[in-house]
Amino acid sequence: MRTIIEPFRIKSVEPIRCSTRAQRERALQRAHNNLFGLHAADVLLDLLTDSGTGAMSSEQWAAIMRGDETYAGAISFDRFQASVRSVTGFEHVIPTHQGRAAEHLLFGLLGGPGRVIPSNTHFDTTRANIESGGARALDLPCPQAAELHSDEPFKGNMDLEALERVLRSGASGVPLVMVTVTNNAGGGQPVSLANLRGVRALCDRFRVPLFLDACRFAENAWMVRSREPGQESRSPREIARSFFDLADGCTLSAKKDGLANIGGFVALRDALIADELRARLVLTEGFPTYGGLAGRDLEAIAVGLQEVLDPDYLEYRHASIRYVVERLRARGVPVVWPAGGHAVFLDARTFLAHLDPHEFPGQALALELYLEGGIRSCEIGSVMLGRNDPATGVLQPARHELVRLAIPRRTYTQSHMDYALEVIEAVWMRREAIPGVRISKAPAVLRHFRAEFERVPARAEAAR
Ligand SMILES: Cc1ncc(COP(=O)(O)O)c(C=O)c1O
């Protein structure tokens, strides 16, 4: 059959509150034009993030009832550890309450002043955790990552030549190399197995450990299967394992491909580092057999890590994202191409070509999608990743101005995707009248979460 269906039946439903444009305008005012400030009830289609927003399966809910809440030595930890080991092959498994806690733990130990941590592209929380400890987070995406509309299948790859230059000039200051699969900040694009082998070879040559930020390891494996010659007959589990086999460890937010609503972990081979991480874990997260999680959360993750590798699930997931991306592209809407693993990324710089980066086109477009149809999306552009020069205050724009419509796992259906398409097209039709925004208030780090914005009139309107 040509139609790829959702490979599940719905057992429990949650109502969505429909709203009028006037209601959404008021809600946006209350939120100071920051979509993170909206109340959930005021959002019709919540595509802010795919993190922790997925629907759990009946098996996961059943596992939750088995949760063992014993403080030390919980049976749930055994099941969690066995599941992580079976997928990753890493011996030491350290649970944390979510991905950034795993990052905080790892970089608290291995980062610090004078250190440099290269990556294909660090996610914002990873960067913040590295930089808050005094180390430098260095992005080395492959050159093709900059071409948002080309057919290149592996735009998540790392630039191997650039990595070699960094390692050659000072490998002693590089405690580890990190590869993010898939590359979230770079458009959810996959990393090829060939590229990771190249990174591994360099890490071996310069004796530097390799870690994965493996939040979306299964989605990456599926795209490798579909796009990398020689991988088409391997299962997602085998491909994912090839990735983990090339690494010394990983951090993982279980809120993505763990198919859980909370949780994360660090997993690695090195017993000494693992011991030190466990000692630190007790200070902030909890005892090593639960980290920052309840026993029931460990159970949900243990099941989710297995379910996510089901080929039927992965095929449906990618088909639904491809469906939106292909239709937008056919209608001329600028969208990151090829389709990534967890989200549709609109190219706001081209979409709102009349706005300059300091007018934050990504934020402007995200606000418009909300006003038009109650869709909450996320700016990944100069608000999130741009920097203001400390001396002059002038904005150094981000490489791209993207709006991410992240698709929660197993949560929305085909008709929700059709609705999203209709809203995006309506905004596209009146794009030239869309005003820019300016930041009226912003915290020093991770400003996109709590910044306040004002809409500035479109230039044509202002000149009138
Ligand atoms: C690539 C990547 N790394 C790390 C994180 C942080 O994970 P968490 O939100 O669980 O702290 C995220 C979250 O979106 C992510 O996308």
Coordinates of C-alpha atoms and ligand atoms in Angstrom, one line a residue:
M1 CA 0.0 0.0 0.0
R2 CA 1.2 3.5 -0.7
T3 CA -0.4 5.0 2.4
I4 CA 1.7 4.7 5.5
I5 CA -0.6 4.7 8.5
E6 CA 0.0 5.5 12.1
P7 CA 1.0 2.0 13.4
F8 CA -1.1 2.3 16.6
R9 CA -4.7 2.6 17.8
I10 CA -5.6 5.4 20.2
K11 CA -6.6 4.3 23.6
S12 CA -6.8 7.5 25.5
V13 CA -7.5 11.0 24.2
E14 CA -6.7 14.5 25.4
P15 CA -8.9 17.4 24.2
I16 CA -7.4 20.4 22.3
R17 CA -8.9 23.8 23.0
C18 CA -9.7 25.7 19.8
S19 CA -9.3 29.5 20.0
T20 CA -10.1 32.6 18.1
R21 CA -7.5 35.0 16.7
A22 CA -8.6 37.6 19.3
Q23 CA -8.0 35.2 22.1
R24 CA -4.6 34.3 20.7
E25 CA -3.6 38.0 20.4
R26 CA -4.5 38.5 24.1
A27 CA -2.5 35.4 25.1
L28 CA 0.5 36.5 23.1
Q29 CA 0.4 39.9 24.9
R30 CA 0.3 38.2 28.3
A31 CA 3.3 36.2 27.2
H32 CA 5.3 39.3 26.0
N33 CA 5.4 37.7 22.6
N34 CA 7.5 34.8 23.8
L35 CA 5.9 31.5 22.8
F36 CA 7.5 29.8 25.8
G37 CA 5.3 32.1 28.0
L38 CA 2.0 30.8 26.6
H39 CA -0.3 28.7 28.7
A40 CA -0.8 25.1 27.3
A41 CA -4.5 25.7 27.1
D42 CA -4.0 28.6 24.7
V43 CA -2.2 26.4 22.2
L44 CA -4.0 24.5 19.5
L45 CA -1.2 22.5 18.0
D46 CA 1.9 22.3 20.2
L47 CA 4.9 21.9 18.0
L48 CA 7.2 23.8 20.3
T49 CA 9.3 20.7 21.0
D50 CA 9.4 16.9 20.5
S51 CA 11.0 16.7 23.9
G52 CA 9.0 14.9 26.6
T53 CA 5.8 15.5 24.6
G54 CA 5.3 12.1 23.1
A55 CA 2.5 9.6 23.9
M56 CA 3.5 6.6 25.8
S57 CA 2.4 3.1 24.8
S58 CA 0.1 0.7 26.8
E59 CA 3.3 -1.3 27.5
Q60 CA 5.0 1.7 29.0
W61 CA 2.0 2.5 31.2
A62 CA 2.0 -1.1 32.3
A63 CA 5.7 -0.9 33.1
I64 CA 5.0 2.2 35.2
M65 CA 2.9 0.1 37.5
R66 CA 6.0 -2.1 38.0
G67 CA 8.0 0.9 39.2
D68 CA 10.1 0.0 42.2
E69 CA 10.6 3.1 44.3
T70 CA 13.3 1.7 46.6
Y71 CA 16.0 4.2 47.3
A72 CA 19.0 2.0 46.7
G73 CA 19.2 -1.1 44.5
A74 CA 15.8 -0.7 42.9
I75 CA 14.7 -3.5 40.6
S76 CA 13.6 -0.8 38.1
F77 CA 17.2 0.4 37.8
D78 CA 18.2 -3.2 36.8
R79 CA 15.6 -3.2 34.0
F80 CA 16.6 0.3 32.9
Q81 CA 20.3 -0.5 32.9
A82 CA 19.7 -3.7 31.0
S83 CA 17.7 -1.9 28.3
V84 CA 20.4 0.9 28.0
R85 CA 23.1 -1.7 27.8
S86 CA 21.3 -3.8 25.2
V87 CA 20.9 -0.8 22.9
T88 CA 24.2 1.0 23.5
G89 CA 26.6 -1.7 24.6
F90 CA 27.9 0.8 27.3
E91 CA 28.7 -0.9 30.6
H92 CA 28.2 2.0 32.9
V93 CA 24.8 3.6 33.0
I94 CA 24.1 6.7 35.1
P95 CA 20.5 8.0 35.2
T96 CA 19.7 11.7 35.3
H97 CA 16.5 13.6 35.4
Q98 CA 17.0 14.8 31.8
G99 CA 19.6 15.3 29.1
R100 CA 21.0 18.6 30.3
A101 CA 21.7 17.1 33.8
A102 CA 23.7 14.4 32.0
E103 CA 25.6 17.2 30.1
H104 CA 26.1 19.1 33.4
L105 CA 27.6 16.1 35.0
L106 CA 29.9 15.2 32.2
F107 CA 31.2 18.6 31.4
G108 CA 31.4 19.5 35.1
L109 CA 34.1 16.7 35.2
L110 CA 35.7 16.9 31.8
G111 CA 35.2 20.6 30.9
G112 CA 36.6 23.7 32.5
P113 CA 38.7 26.7 31.6
G114 CA 41.2 26.2 28.8
R115 CA 39.3 23.2 27.4
V116 CA 37.7 23.1 23.9
I117 CA 34.8 20.7 23.0
P118 CA 34.2 20.3 19.3
S119 CA 30.9 19.0 17.9
N120 CA 29.1 18.8 14.6
T121 CA 26.8 21.3 16.3
H122 CA 26.2 21.6 20.1
F123 CA 22.6 21.9 21.2
D124 CA 21.8 25.1 23.2
T125 CA 21.8 23.3 26.6
T126 CA 25.0 21.5 25.8
R127 CA 26.7 24.7 24.8
A128 CA 25.4 26.4 27.9
N129 CA 26.7 23.6 30.2
I130 CA 30.1 23.7 28.5
E131 CA 30.4 27.4 28.6
S132 CA 29.1 27.9 32.1
G133 CA 32.0 25.7 33.3
G134 CA 34.5 28.0 31.4
A135 CA 35.3 25.7 28.4
R136 CA 34.7 26.6 24.8
A137 CA 32.0 24.9 22.8
L138 CA 33.1 24.7 19.2
D139 CA 30.7 23.9 16.3
L140 CA 32.3 22.2 13.2
P141 CA 29.4 21.4 10.9
C142 CA 30.2 20.1 7.5
P143 CA 30.1 22.8 4.8
Q144 CA 26.9 21.3 3.2
A145 CA 25.0 22.0 6.4
A146 CA 24.9 25.7 5.3
E147 CA 23.0 24.8 2.2
L148 CA 19.5 24.6 3.5
H149 CA 17.8 23.6 0.2
S150 CA 20.3 21.2 -1.5
D151 CA 19.8 17.4 -1.8
E152 CA 22.8 16.4 0.4
P153 CA 21.6 13.5 2.5
F154 CA 23.8 13.9 5.5
K155 CA 23.9 17.6 6.5
G156 CA 24.3 16.6 10.1
N157 CA 27.9 15.5 9.4
M158 CA 31.0 16.9 11.1
D159 CA 33.6 18.7 9.1
L160 CA 36.5 16.2 9.4
E161 CA 39.1 18.6 8.0
A162 CA 38.2 21.3 10.5
L163 CA 38.3 18.7 13.3
E164 CA 41.7 17.5 12.3
R165 CA 43.0 21.1 12.4
V166 CA 41.6 21.6 15.9
L167 CA 43.0 18.3 17.2
R168 CA 46.4 19.0 15.5
S169 CA 46.7 22.4 17.1
G170 CA 45.9 21.3 20.6
A171 CA 44.4 17.9 21.3
S172 CA 45.6 18.1 24.9
G173 CA 43.0 20.8 25.5
V174 CA 40.2 18.7 24.0
P175 CA 38.8 16.4 26.6
L176 CA 36.4 14.8 24.2
V177 CA 34.7 15.2 20.8
M178 CA 30.9 15.3 20.8
V179 CA 28.7 14.3 17.9
T180 CA 25.0 15.1 18.1
V181 CA 22.8 12.6 16.3
T182 CA 20.6 13.8 14.8
N183 CA 21.9 17.4 14.5
N184 CA 19.0 19.2 16.2
A185 CA 20.3 22.8 15.9
G186 CA 21.3 22.1 12.3
G187 CA 17.8 21.1 11.1
G188 CA 17.4 17.6 12.6
Q189 CA 19.7 16.3 9.8
P190 CA 21.4 12.9 10.1
V191 CA 25.0 12.0 10.6
S192 CA 26.3 9.2 8.4
L193 CA 28.0 6.1 9.7
A194 CA 30.9 6.9 7.3
N195 CA 31.3 10.4 8.9
L196 CA 31.3 9.0 12.4
R197 CA 33.9 6.5 11.4
G198 CA 36.0 9.4 10.2
V199 CA 35.5 11.2 13.5
R200 CA 36.5 8.0 15.3
A201 CA 39.7 7.6 13.3
L202 CA 40.7 11.2 14.2
C203 CA 39.9 10.6 17.8
D204 CA 42.0 7.5 17.8
R205 CA 44.9 9.3 16.1
F206 CA 44.9 12.1 18.6
R207 CA 43.8 9.9 21.6
V208 CA 40.7 11.9 22.4
P209 CA 37.5 10.1 23.5
L210 CA 34.3 10.4 21.4
F211 CA 30.9 10.9 22.9
L212 CA 27.5 11.0 21.2
D213 CA 24.7 13.3 22.2
A214 CA 22.4 10.5 21.3
C215 CA 18.9 11.9 22.0
R216 CA 17.6 10.9 18.5
F217 CA 19.7 7.8 17.9
A218 CA 16.9 5.8 16.4
E219 CA 15.7 8.5 14.0
N220 CA 19.3 8.9 12.9
A221 CA 19.6 5.2 12.4
W222 CA 16.4 5.2 10.2
M223 CA 17.7 7.9 8.0
V224 CA 21.1 6.1 7.6
R225 CA 19.1 3.0 6.6
S226 CA 17.2 5.0 4.0
R227 CA 20.0 7.2 2.7
E228 CA 23.5 5.6 3.2
P229 CA 24.6 3.1 0.6
G230 CA 25.2 -0.4 2.1
Q231 CA 22.9 0.2 5.1
E232 CA 19.5 -0.4 3.5
S233 CA 19.2 -4.1 4.6
R234 CA 20.3 -3.5 8.2
S235 CA 17.8 -3.0 11.0
P236 CA 17.7 0.3 12.9
R237 CA 18.9 -1.6 16.0
E238 CA 22.0 -2.8 14.2
I239 CA 22.7 0.6 12.7
A240 CA 22.2 2.4 16.0
R241 CA 24.6 -0.1 17.6
S242 CA 27.2 0.6 15.0
F243 CA 27.1 4.2 16.1
F244 CA 27.4 3.4 19.8
D245 CA 30.2 0.9 19.0
L246 CA 32.2 3.8 17.6
A247 CA 31.9 5.9 20.7
D248 CA 33.3 5.8 24.2
G249 CA 30.1 7.1 25.8
C250 CA 27.0 9.2 25.3
T251 CA 24.6 11.6 26.9
L252 CA 21.0 11.0 26.1
S253 CA 17.8 12.8 26.8
A254 CA 15.2 10.1 27.1
K255 CA 12.5 12.7 26.3
K256 CA 13.1 12.1 22.6
D257 CA 14.0 8.6 21.4
G258 CA 13.5 7.2 24.9
L259 CA 9.8 7.8 24.2
A260 CA 9.4 9.0 27.8
N261 CA 8.1 12.2 29.3
I262 CA 11.2 12.8 31.5
G263 CA 14.6 11.3 32.0
G264 CA 18.1 10.9 30.6
F265 CA 21.4 9.3 31.3
V266 CA 25.2 9.3 30.7
A267 CA 26.5 5.9 29.6
L268 CA 30.1 5.0 29.0
R269 CA 32.8 2.4 29.0
D270 CA 35.4 4.0 31.3
A271 CA 35.0 2.7 34.9
L272 CA 37.0 5.5 36.5
I273 CA 35.2 8.3 34.9
A274 CA 31.9 6.5 35.6
D275 CA 32.8 6.3 39.3
E276 CA 33.6 10.0 39.5
L277 CA 30.3 10.9 37.8
R278 CA 28.4 8.7 40.2
A279 CA 30.1 10.5 43.1
R280 CA 28.9 13.9 41.7
L281 CA 25.5 12.5 40.8
V282 CA 24.7 12.0 44.5
L283 CA 25.2 15.7 45.1
T284 CA 22.7 17.0 42.6
E285 CA 20.6 14.2 41.1
G286 CA 20.3 11.3 43.6
F287 CA 21.6 7.9 44.4
P288 CA 23.2 6.1 41.4
T289 CA 20.3 3.6 41.0
Y290 CA 17.7 6.3 40.4
G291 CA 19.6 9.5 39.5
G292 CA 17.0 12.2 39.3
L293 CA 14.2 9.8 38.4
A294 CA 11.4 7.8 40.0
G295 CA 11.5 4.1 39.5
R296 CA 8.4 4.3 37.3
D297 CA 10.3 6.7 35.0
L298 CA 13.2 4.3 34.7
E299 CA 10.6 1.6 33.7
A300 CA 9.0 3.8 31.0
I301 CA 12.4 4.6 29.5
A302 CA 13.5 0.9 29.6
V303 CA 10.5 0.0 27.4
G304 CA 10.6 3.2 25.2
L305 CA 14.3 2.6 24.2
Q306 CA 13.2 -0.8 22.8
E307 CA 9.9 0.4 21.1
V308 CA 11.6 3.3 19.4
L309 CA 13.7 0.9 17.2
D310 CA 10.5 -0.8 15.8
P311 CA 10.9 -0.3 12.0
D312 CA 7.1 0.2 11.5
Y313 CA 7.2 3.1 14.0
L314 CA 10.2 4.7 12.4
E315 CA 8.8 4.4 8.9
Y316 CA 5.6 6.1 10.0
R317 CA 7.4 8.8 11.9
H318 CA 9.5 9.8 9.0
A319 CA 6.7 9.5 6.5
S320 CA 4.6 12.0 8.5
I321 CA 7.5 14.6 8.6
R322 CA 8.3 14.0 4.9
Y323 CA 4.7 14.5 4.0
V324 CA 4.7 18.1 5.4
V325 CA 8.1 19.0 4.1
E326 CA 7.4 17.7 0.5
R327 CA 4.1 19.5 0.3
L328 CA 5.5 22.8 1.6
R329 CA 8.4 22.5 -0.9
A330 CA 6.0 21.8 -3.8
R331 CA 4.2 25.0 -2.9
G332 CA 7.4 27.1 -2.9
V333 CA 7.5 27.6 0.9
P334 CA 11.2 27.7 1.9
V335 CA 11.8 24.6 4.1
V336 CA 15.0 22.8 5.1
W337 CA 15.6 20.0 2.7
P338 CA 15.8 17.0 2.8
A339 CA 13.3 16.3 5.6
G340 CA 15.0 15.9 9.0
G341 CA 14.2 13.3 11.7
H342 CA 11.9 15.0 14.2
A343 CA 10.8 18.3 12.8
V344 CA 9.9 20.6 9.9
F345 CA 12.3 23.5 9.8
L346 CA 11.1 26.7 8.0
D347 CA 13.8 28.9 6.6
A348 CA 12.6 32.2 8.0
R349 CA 15.4 34.3 6.4
T350 CA 14.0 33.4 2.9
F351 CA 10.4 33.2 4.1
L352 CA 10.5 36.8 5.5
A353 CA 13.1 38.1 3.1
H354 CA 12.1 41.7 3.9
L355 CA 13.4 41.4 7.5
D356 CA 17.0 41.8 8.6
P357 CA 18.5 39.4 11.2
H358 CA 18.2 42.1 13.9
E359 CA 14.5 42.1 13.3
F360 CA 14.5 38.4 14.2
P361 CA 12.6 36.8 11.2
G362 CA 12.4 33.4 13.0
Q363 CA 10.7 34.9 16.0
A364 CA 8.5 37.0 13.8
L365 CA 7.4 34.0 11.8
A366 CA 6.8 31.9 14.9
L367 CA 4.5 34.5 16.3
E368 CA 2.6 34.7 13.1
L369 CA 2.0 30.9 13.0
Y370 CA 0.5 31.2 16.4
L371 CA -1.7 34.1 15.6
E372 CA -2.9 32.5 12.4
G373 CA -3.8 29.0 13.7
G374 CA -2.7 28.6 17.3
I375 CA 0.5 26.6 16.3
R376 CA 3.3 26.9 18.8
S377 CA 6.7 26.5 17.1
C378 CA 10.2 27.4 18.2
E379 CA 12.7 29.9 16.8
I380 CA 16.1 28.5 16.2
G381 CA 17.9 31.5 14.9
S382 CA 19.4 34.7 16.2
V383 CA 17.3 34.8 19.3
M384 CA 18.4 31.4 20.4
L385 CA 21.9 31.2 18.9
G386 CA 22.9 34.8 18.1
R387 CA 25.2 36.6 20.4
N388 CA 25.4 40.3 21.2
D389 CA 29.0 41.6 21.1
P390 CA 29.9 42.3 24.8
A391 CA 31.7 45.6 23.8
T392 CA 29.3 47.1 21.3
G393 CA 26.0 45.2 22.0
V394 CA 25.7 44.6 18.2
L395 CA 24.0 41.3 17.3
Q396 CA 26.2 38.6 15.7
P397 CA 23.4 36.8 13.9
A398 CA 23.1 33.0 13.9
R399 CA 24.2 31.1 10.8
H400 CA 20.5 30.4 9.9
E401 CA 17.1 31.8 10.9
L402 CA 14.9 28.8 11.3
V403 CA 11.5 28.1 12.8
R404 CA 11.2 24.5 14.0
L405 CA 7.9 22.7 14.1
A406 CA 8.8 19.8 16.2
I407 CA 6.5 16.8 15.9
P408 CA 5.9 15.0 19.2
R409 CA 6.1 11.3 18.9
R410 CA 2.9 9.3 18.4
T411 CA 0.8 12.3 19.4
Y412 CA -0.7 14.0 16.4
T413 CA -2.3 12.5 13.3
Q414 CA -2.4 13.1 9.6
S415 CA -5.2 15.6 9.8
H416 CA -3.2 17.7 12.4
M417 CA -0.4 17.8 9.8
D418 CA -2.9 18.9 7.1
Y419 CA -4.0 21.7 9.5
A420 CA -0.4 22.8 10.0
L421 CA 0.1 22.9 6.3
E422 CA -3.0 25.1 5.9
V423 CA -1.8 27.5 8.6
I424 CA 1.7 27.8 7.1
E425 CA 0.4 28.4 3.6
A426 CA -2.0 31.2 4.9
V427 CA 1.0 32.9 6.5
W428 CA 3.1 32.4 3.4
M429 CA 0.4 34.2 1.3
R430 CA 0.6 37.4 3.4
R431 CA 4.3 37.2 4.3
E432 CA 5.3 40.6 3.0
A433 CA 3.1 42.3 5.6
I434 CA 4.6 40.5 8.6
P435 CA 6.4 42.8 11.1
G436 CA 9.8 42.1 12.7
V437 CA 10.4 42.0 16.4
R438 CA 12.9 43.4 18.9
I439 CA 14.0 42.1 22.2
S440 CA 12.8 44.4 25.1
K441 CA 14.2 42.3 27.9
A442 CA 16.5 39.3 28.0
P443 CA 18.3 37.2 30.6
A444 CA 22.1 36.6 30.1
V445 CA 22.0 32.9 29.3
L446 CA 19.5 30.8 27.3
R447 CA 17.7 34.0 26.5
H448 CA 15.1 32.5 24.2
F449 CA 13.3 30.8 27.1
R450 CA 12.5 34.0 29.0
A451 CA 13.2 37.0 26.8
E452 CA 10.4 39.5 26.1
F453 CA 9.7 40.9 22.6
E454 CA 7.9 43.8 21.0
R455 CA 6.6 43.6 17.4
V456 CA 7.9 46.5 15.3
P457 CA 5.8 47.7 12.4
A458 CA 6.8 46.5 8.9
R459 CA 8.9 49.1 7.2
A460 CA 6.3 49.9 4.6
E461 CA 3.7 50.5 7.4
A462 CA 6.2 52.6 9.4
A463 CA 6.9 54.8 6.4
R464 CA 3.2 55.6 5.8
Ligands
LIG1 C1 20.4 17.5 20.7 C2 19.9 17.7 22.1 N1 20.7 17.6 23.2 C3 20.4 17.8 24.4 C4 19.1 18.2 24.7 C5 18.7 18.4 26.2 O1 17.9 17.5 26.7 P1 16.8 17.8 27.9 O2 15.8 18.7 27.3 O3 16.3 16.5 28.2 O4 17.6 18.5 29.0 C6 18.2 18.4 23.7 C7 16.8 18.8 24.0 O5 16.1 19.2 23.2 C8 18.6 18.1 22.4 O6 17.7 18.3 21.3

